[in-house]
Amino acid sequence: MMRICPVCSSDKSTLIFHDVNRREWYTELEWDFVSCNDCGMKYLTHILSFSEMWEKYEDIYVHPDILNISEKIHKNVPQISKKILDIGCNHGVQLIPYVNLGWNVYGIDLNKHAIEDCKKYLPEANFSVSTIEDVWFPDNMFDKIQTFHVLEHVYDPKSFLEKCYKILNENWEIEIRIPHGDSLEMKVWGKYSSQSWVPFHINMFDKKTIVEVLTQAWFHEIMVHTNPIPWWWILSFRQWKNTINISRWVTNFKQGYFHILIQVMLYPFLWILSKVWYGEELHVIAKK
């Protein structure tokens, strides 16, 4: 499936690099990352069909390696009226703080294995296998929506955010985390970057383009900053050296003391970079 710019709909673009799938070794998957000539958005020109992508997500899911999850959950917490929706909730562990505060927790994800884990860890919450476009929620239902490392996978970011706007309560916020397409890590490693992930990362936002697409979806008071993630530099190095274990690149790479030391050493430098807009992750908060 051929794409035009997902932000401004321009069909004029400049090639950044040709890339292949380097993590799971789907050797047949190799397409182009381009930059839109009109708005600067970086995106993948070709994408799998929705059904093909769904199958790939099922295949790459990694169960959380977190001990004593049940001990992190407070029992008999009084429920309050606030509601949160996590879009692309994965295994749901990041929602434990909201459960412990008594929020009504909802989550959706494409991956049925992820939703099975969510229901196992957080049986008092509400989870379903769906996309935001296909699930029905009443208008103004949620006091917060969070979607972490999802928007880079979305075929139509504007439509996605418009749906979020519709179901978000007035004057409440959406929180987004996505890879930063203009980070130093992306500039240094290029097609070997951990953020270049064919065919899954189809959108690579920078500050300008994420603000633009949120504005198109009627959000305001948009705050954006970048976060340092040293771990991604190690993954990029491993992709460059071609040392990813082809059976599963995440589950077969256990962090040793050496990897932790490297991250500790990198962090101060990357923290400074994040303050001048070169951090690896974009962290965005916007209000309805």
Short mmCIF file of C-alpha atoms in Angstrom, two decimals:
data_model
loop_
_atom_site.label_atom_id
_atom_site.label_comp_id
_atom_site.label_asym_id
_atom_site.label_seq_id
_atom_site.Cartn_x
_atom_site.Cartn_y
_atom_site.Cartn_z
CA MET A 1 0.00 0.00 0.00
CA MET A 2 1.53 3.32 -1.13
CA ARG A 3 1.24 6.36 1.15
CA ILE A 4 1.23 10.12 0.90
CA CYS A 5 2.23 12.39 3.78
CA PRO A 6 0.04 11.51 6.80
CA VAL A 7 0.16 15.11 8.10
CA CYS A 8 -0.32 17.41 5.09
CA SER A 9 -1.34 14.88 2.36
CA SER A 10 1.43 16.01 0.02
CA ASP A 11 2.71 13.46 -2.50
CA LYS A 12 6.08 15.19 -2.85
CA SER A 13 8.90 13.70 -0.79
CA THR A 14 12.65 13.15 -0.63
CA LEU A 15 14.23 9.79 0.14
CA ILE A 16 16.01 9.58 3.51
CA PHE A 17 17.07 5.94 3.28
CA HIS A 18 15.99 2.53 2.07
CA ASP A 19 15.51 0.15 4.97
CA VAL A 20 14.80 -3.48 5.83
CA ASN A 21 13.42 -5.25 8.88
CA ARG A 22 16.45 -5.73 11.17
CA ARG A 23 14.83 -7.02 14.35
CA GLU A 24 12.71 -10.03 13.50
CA TRP A 25 14.42 -10.77 10.20
CA TYR A 26 11.38 -10.60 7.99
CA THR A 27 13.76 -10.42 5.04
CA GLU A 28 11.02 -9.72 2.50
CA LEU A 29 10.15 -6.39 4.16
CA GLU A 30 12.20 -3.50 2.74
CA TRP A 31 10.82 -0.06 2.00
CA ASP A 32 11.72 3.63 1.92
CA PHE A 33 11.68 6.25 4.65
CA VAL A 34 11.09 9.70 3.14
CA SER A 35 10.71 13.29 4.26
CA CYS A 36 7.74 15.32 3.04
CA ASN A 37 8.89 18.26 0.93
CA ASP A 38 6.06 20.47 2.24
CA CYS A 39 5.84 19.86 6.02
CA GLY A 40 8.99 17.83 6.78
CA MET A 41 7.14 14.80 8.15
CA LYS A 42 9.18 11.59 7.98
CA TYR A 43 7.25 8.45 7.09
CA LEU A 44 7.36 5.01 5.50
CA THR A 45 6.17 5.09 1.90
CA HIS A 46 4.75 1.56 1.78
CA ILE A 47 2.85 -0.27 4.51
CA LEU A 48 1.32 -3.66 5.03
CA SER A 49 -2.42 -4.10 4.86
CA PHE A 50 -4.20 -3.88 8.20
CA SER A 51 -4.76 -7.64 8.41
CA GLU A 52 -1.10 -8.35 7.61
CA MET A 53 0.06 -5.85 10.23
CA TRP A 54 -2.31 -7.36 12.81
CA GLU A 55 -0.73 -10.79 12.27
CA LYS A 56 2.76 -9.35 12.72
CA TYR A 57 1.79 -7.68 16.01
CA GLU A 58 0.47 -11.02 17.27
CA ASP A 59 3.80 -12.62 16.37
CA ILE A 60 6.14 -10.13 18.07
CA TYR A 61 4.40 -9.69 21.44
CA VAL A 62 6.71 -10.16 24.44
CA HIS A 63 5.20 -11.11 27.81
CA PRO A 64 6.36 -8.78 30.60
CA ASP A 65 9.28 -9.95 32.69
CA ILE A 66 8.02 -8.33 35.90
CA LEU A 67 8.07 -10.12 39.23
CA ASN A 68 5.41 -9.91 41.90
CA ILE A 69 2.96 -7.77 39.93
CA SER A 70 0.20 -8.62 42.40
CA GLU A 71 2.25 -7.09 45.24
CA LYS A 72 2.26 -3.74 43.45
CA ILE A 73 -1.54 -3.52 43.43
CA HIS A 74 -3.29 -2.04 46.46
CA LYS A 75 -6.38 -3.96 47.49
CA ASN A 76 -9.78 -2.47 48.36
CA VAL A 77 -9.03 1.01 46.98
CA PRO A 78 -12.17 3.20 46.91
CA GLN A 79 -13.18 3.86 43.31
CA ILE A 80 -13.43 7.46 42.16
CA SER A 81 -15.26 8.93 39.18
CA LYS A 82 -12.20 9.61 37.02
CA LYS A 83 -11.68 7.44 33.95
CA ILE A 84 -8.50 6.78 31.95
CA LEU A 85 -8.14 5.09 28.57
CA ASP A 86 -4.81 3.58 27.50
CA ILE A 87 -4.69 3.10 23.72
CA GLY A 88 -2.19 0.41 22.83
CA CYS A 89 -2.09 -0.67 26.47
CA ASN A 90 0.20 -3.68 25.81
CA HIS A 91 0.42 -5.78 29.02
CA GLY A 92 -1.16 -2.98 31.11
CA VAL A 93 1.44 -2.87 33.88
CA GLN A 94 1.89 0.90 33.41
CA LEU A 95 -1.75 1.34 34.51
CA ILE A 96 -1.15 0.00 38.03
CA PRO A 97 -0.68 3.53 39.54
CA TYR A 98 -4.14 4.55 38.25
CA VAL A 99 -5.70 1.38 39.64
CA ASN A 100 -4.07 2.15 42.99
CA LEU A 101 -5.55 5.65 42.94
CA GLY A 102 -9.04 4.27 42.35
CA TRP A 103 -9.47 5.40 38.74
CA ASN A 104 -11.77 3.51 36.38
CA VAL A 105 -9.22 2.01 34.01
CA TYR A 106 -9.85 1.09 30.36
CA GLY A 107 -7.39 -0.25 27.81
CA ILE A 108 -7.45 -1.38 24.20
CA ASP A 109 -4.82 -3.15 22.13
CA LEU A 110 -4.63 -5.03 18.84
CA ASN A 111 -2.82 -7.94 20.41
CA LYS A 112 -5.01 -10.58 22.04
CA HIS A 113 -2.06 -11.95 24.03
CA ALA A 114 -1.47 -8.50 25.51
CA ILE A 115 -5.12 -8.17 26.51
CA GLU A 116 -5.01 -11.62 28.10
CA ASP A 117 -2.09 -10.42 30.25
CA CYS A 118 -3.98 -7.19 31.12
CA LYS A 119 -6.99 -9.15 32.35
CA LYS A 120 -4.72 -11.43 34.36
CA TYR A 121 -2.82 -8.62 36.10
CA LEU A 122 -5.68 -6.11 36.44
CA PRO A 123 -8.95 -8.06 36.55
CA GLU A 124 -10.84 -5.08 37.98
CA ALA A 125 -10.12 -2.96 34.89
CA ASN A 126 -11.78 -2.97 31.45
CA PHE A 127 -9.78 -4.27 28.50
CA SER A 128 -10.66 -5.24 24.94
CA VAL A 129 -8.99 -6.24 21.68
CA SER A 130 -9.72 -3.35 19.34
CA THR A 131 -8.51 -0.16 17.68
CA ILE A 132 -9.70 3.27 18.73
CA GLU A 133 -11.47 3.59 15.38
CA ASP A 134 -13.50 0.41 15.88
CA VAL A 135 -14.43 0.56 19.57
CA TRP A 136 -17.40 2.65 20.75
CA PHE A 137 -17.19 4.99 23.75
CA PRO A 138 -19.58 7.85 24.61
CA ASP A 139 -18.46 11.40 23.88
CA ASN A 140 -16.59 13.14 26.73
CA MET A 141 -16.19 9.85 28.62
CA PHE A 142 -12.53 9.99 29.70
CA ASP A 143 -10.66 12.36 31.98
CA LYS A 144 -7.34 11.24 30.55
CA ILE A 145 -6.18 9.36 27.48
CA GLN A 146 -2.65 8.04 27.21
CA THR A 147 -1.06 6.37 24.22
CA PHE A 148 2.60 5.41 24.50
CA HIS A 149 4.56 4.40 21.40
CA VAL A 150 1.43 3.90 19.34
CA LEU A 151 1.07 6.95 17.08
CA GLU A 152 4.16 5.97 15.09
CA HIS A 153 2.23 2.82 14.07
CA VAL A 154 -1.07 4.51 13.12
CA TYR A 155 -2.16 4.60 9.47
CA ASP A 156 -4.14 7.86 9.81
CA PRO A 157 -2.85 9.91 12.79
CA LYS A 158 -5.33 12.74 12.29
CA SER A 159 -8.37 10.43 12.36
CA PHE A 160 -6.93 8.65 15.40
CA LEU A 161 -6.51 11.93 17.31
CA GLU A 162 -9.93 13.23 16.26
CA LYS A 163 -11.51 10.14 17.85
CA CYS A 164 -9.47 10.76 21.00
CA TYR A 165 -10.67 14.36 21.09
CA LYS A 166 -14.29 13.28 20.79
CA ILE A 167 -14.22 10.86 23.75
CA LEU A 168 -12.02 13.04 26.00
CA ASN A 169 -13.72 15.16 28.64
CA GLU A 170 -13.61 18.95 28.27
CA ASN A 171 -10.42 20.58 29.61
CA TRP A 172 -8.73 17.22 30.22
CA GLU A 173 -5.61 15.90 28.55
CA ILE A 174 -4.10 13.37 26.21
CA GLU A 175 -0.55 12.19 26.90
CA ILE A 176 1.54 10.83 24.02
CA ARG A 177 5.00 9.28 23.85
CA ILE A 178 6.57 8.56 20.47
CA PRO A 179 10.04 8.15 18.94
CA HIS A 180 11.58 11.47 17.92
CA GLY A 181 12.28 11.52 14.20
CA ASP A 182 14.74 14.41 14.59
CA SER A 183 16.74 12.99 17.51
CA LEU A 184 20.54 12.80 17.50
CA GLU A 185 20.21 9.01 17.75
CA MET A 186 18.25 8.98 14.50
CA LYS A 187 20.74 11.32 12.82
CA VAL A 188 23.78 9.30 13.92
CA TRP A 189 22.53 5.77 13.23
CA GLY A 190 20.18 6.45 10.29
CA LYS A 191 18.74 3.21 8.94
CA TYR A 192 20.41 1.31 11.80
CA SER A 193 18.57 3.37 14.40
CA SER A 194 16.37 1.52 16.88
CA GLN A 195 13.62 3.89 15.73
CA SER A 196 13.80 2.71 12.14
CA TRP A 197 11.64 -0.40 12.39
CA VAL A 198 10.20 -1.64 9.12
CA PRO A 199 7.26 -2.23 8.75
CA PHE A 200 6.01 -1.11 12.19
CA HIS A 201 7.23 2.48 12.59
CA ILE A 202 5.43 4.13 9.72
CA ASN A 203 5.38 7.70 11.13
CA MET A 204 8.40 9.57 12.54
CA PHE A 205 7.24 12.84 14.12
CA ASP A 206 9.30 15.83 15.17
CA LYS A 207 8.05 18.76 17.28
CA LYS A 208 6.62 20.65 14.32
CA THR A 209 4.69 17.76 12.80
CA ILE A 210 3.23 16.41 16.08
CA VAL A 211 1.99 19.89 16.98
CA GLU A 212 0.53 20.26 13.48
CA VAL A 213 -1.43 17.00 13.55
CA LEU A 214 -2.71 17.66 17.10
CA THR A 215 -3.85 21.13 16.03
CA GLN A 216 -5.66 19.60 13.05
CA ALA A 217 -7.52 17.40 15.55
CA TRP A 218 -8.53 20.55 17.57
CA PHE A 219 -6.28 20.02 20.59
CA HIS A 220 -4.75 23.09 22.25
CA GLU A 221 -2.24 23.99 24.99
CA ILE A 222 0.17 21.53 23.40
CA MET A 223 3.35 20.98 25.41
CA VAL A 224 6.23 19.00 23.90
CA HIS A 225 9.64 18.03 25.22
CA THR A 226 12.14 15.27 24.52
CA ASN A 227 13.32 12.50 26.83
CA PRO A 228 16.69 10.69 26.93
CA ILE A 229 16.59 6.90 26.44
CA PRO A 230 20.16 5.49 26.53
CA TRP A 231 18.87 1.96 25.93
CA TRP A 232 17.96 2.86 22.35
CA TRP A 233 21.61 3.70 21.56
CA ILE A 234 22.65 0.20 22.59
CA LEU A 235 19.95 -1.32 20.39
CA SER A 236 21.07 0.83 17.46
CA PHE A 237 24.66 -0.27 17.95
CA ARG A 238 23.56 -3.91 17.97
CA GLN A 239 21.57 -3.42 14.78
CA TRP A 240 24.60 -1.80 13.14
CA LYS A 241 26.83 -4.69 14.25
CA ASN A 242 24.16 -7.18 13.21
CA THR A 243 24.23 -8.92 16.61
CA ILE A 244 20.47 -9.14 17.18
CA ASN A 245 19.41 -12.70 17.93
CA ILE A 246 17.16 -13.60 15.01
CA SER A 247 14.81 -15.78 17.08
CA ARG A 248 13.68 -12.78 19.16
CA TRP A 249 15.68 -9.60 19.52
CA VAL A 250 14.05 -8.46 22.77
CA THR A 251 13.63 -11.70 24.71
CA ASN A 252 17.14 -12.91 23.89
CA PHE A 253 18.96 -9.74 24.89
CA LYS A 254 19.27 -9.62 28.67
CA GLN A 255 20.80 -6.50 30.14
CA GLY A 256 24.01 -7.26 31.97
CA TYR A 257 26.01 -4.99 34.27
CA PHE A 258 28.03 -3.78 31.28
CA HIS A 259 24.93 -2.59 29.42
CA ILE A 260 23.60 -0.88 32.54
CA LEU A 261 26.97 0.86 33.06
CA ILE A 262 26.95 2.14 29.47
CA GLN A 263 23.47 3.57 29.96
CA VAL A 264 24.49 5.29 33.21
CA MET A 265 27.49 6.83 31.46
CA LEU A 266 25.41 7.98 28.48
CA TYR A 267 22.56 9.45 30.49
CA PRO A 268 24.06 12.85 31.50
CA PHE A 269 25.07 13.58 27.89
CA LEU A 270 21.70 12.49 26.52
CA TRP A 271 19.86 14.45 29.22
CA ILE A 272 21.61 17.63 28.06
CA LEU A 273 20.75 16.79 24.46
CA SER A 274 17.11 16.33 25.41
CA LYS A 275 16.99 19.90 26.72
CA VAL A 276 18.07 21.23 23.32
CA TRP A 277 15.57 19.11 21.36
CA TYR A 278 17.66 16.10 20.39
CA GLY A 279 16.30 13.52 22.86
CA GLU A 280 15.24 10.10 21.65
CA GLU A 281 11.58 10.31 22.67
CA LEU A 282 8.91 12.99 22.22
CA HIS A 283 6.69 13.45 25.27
CA VAL A 284 3.53 15.37 24.45
CA ILE A 285 0.62 16.62 26.53
CA ALA A 286 -2.34 18.41 24.96
CA LYS A 287 -5.75 19.53 26.22
CA LYS A 288 -9.21 19.38 24.74
#
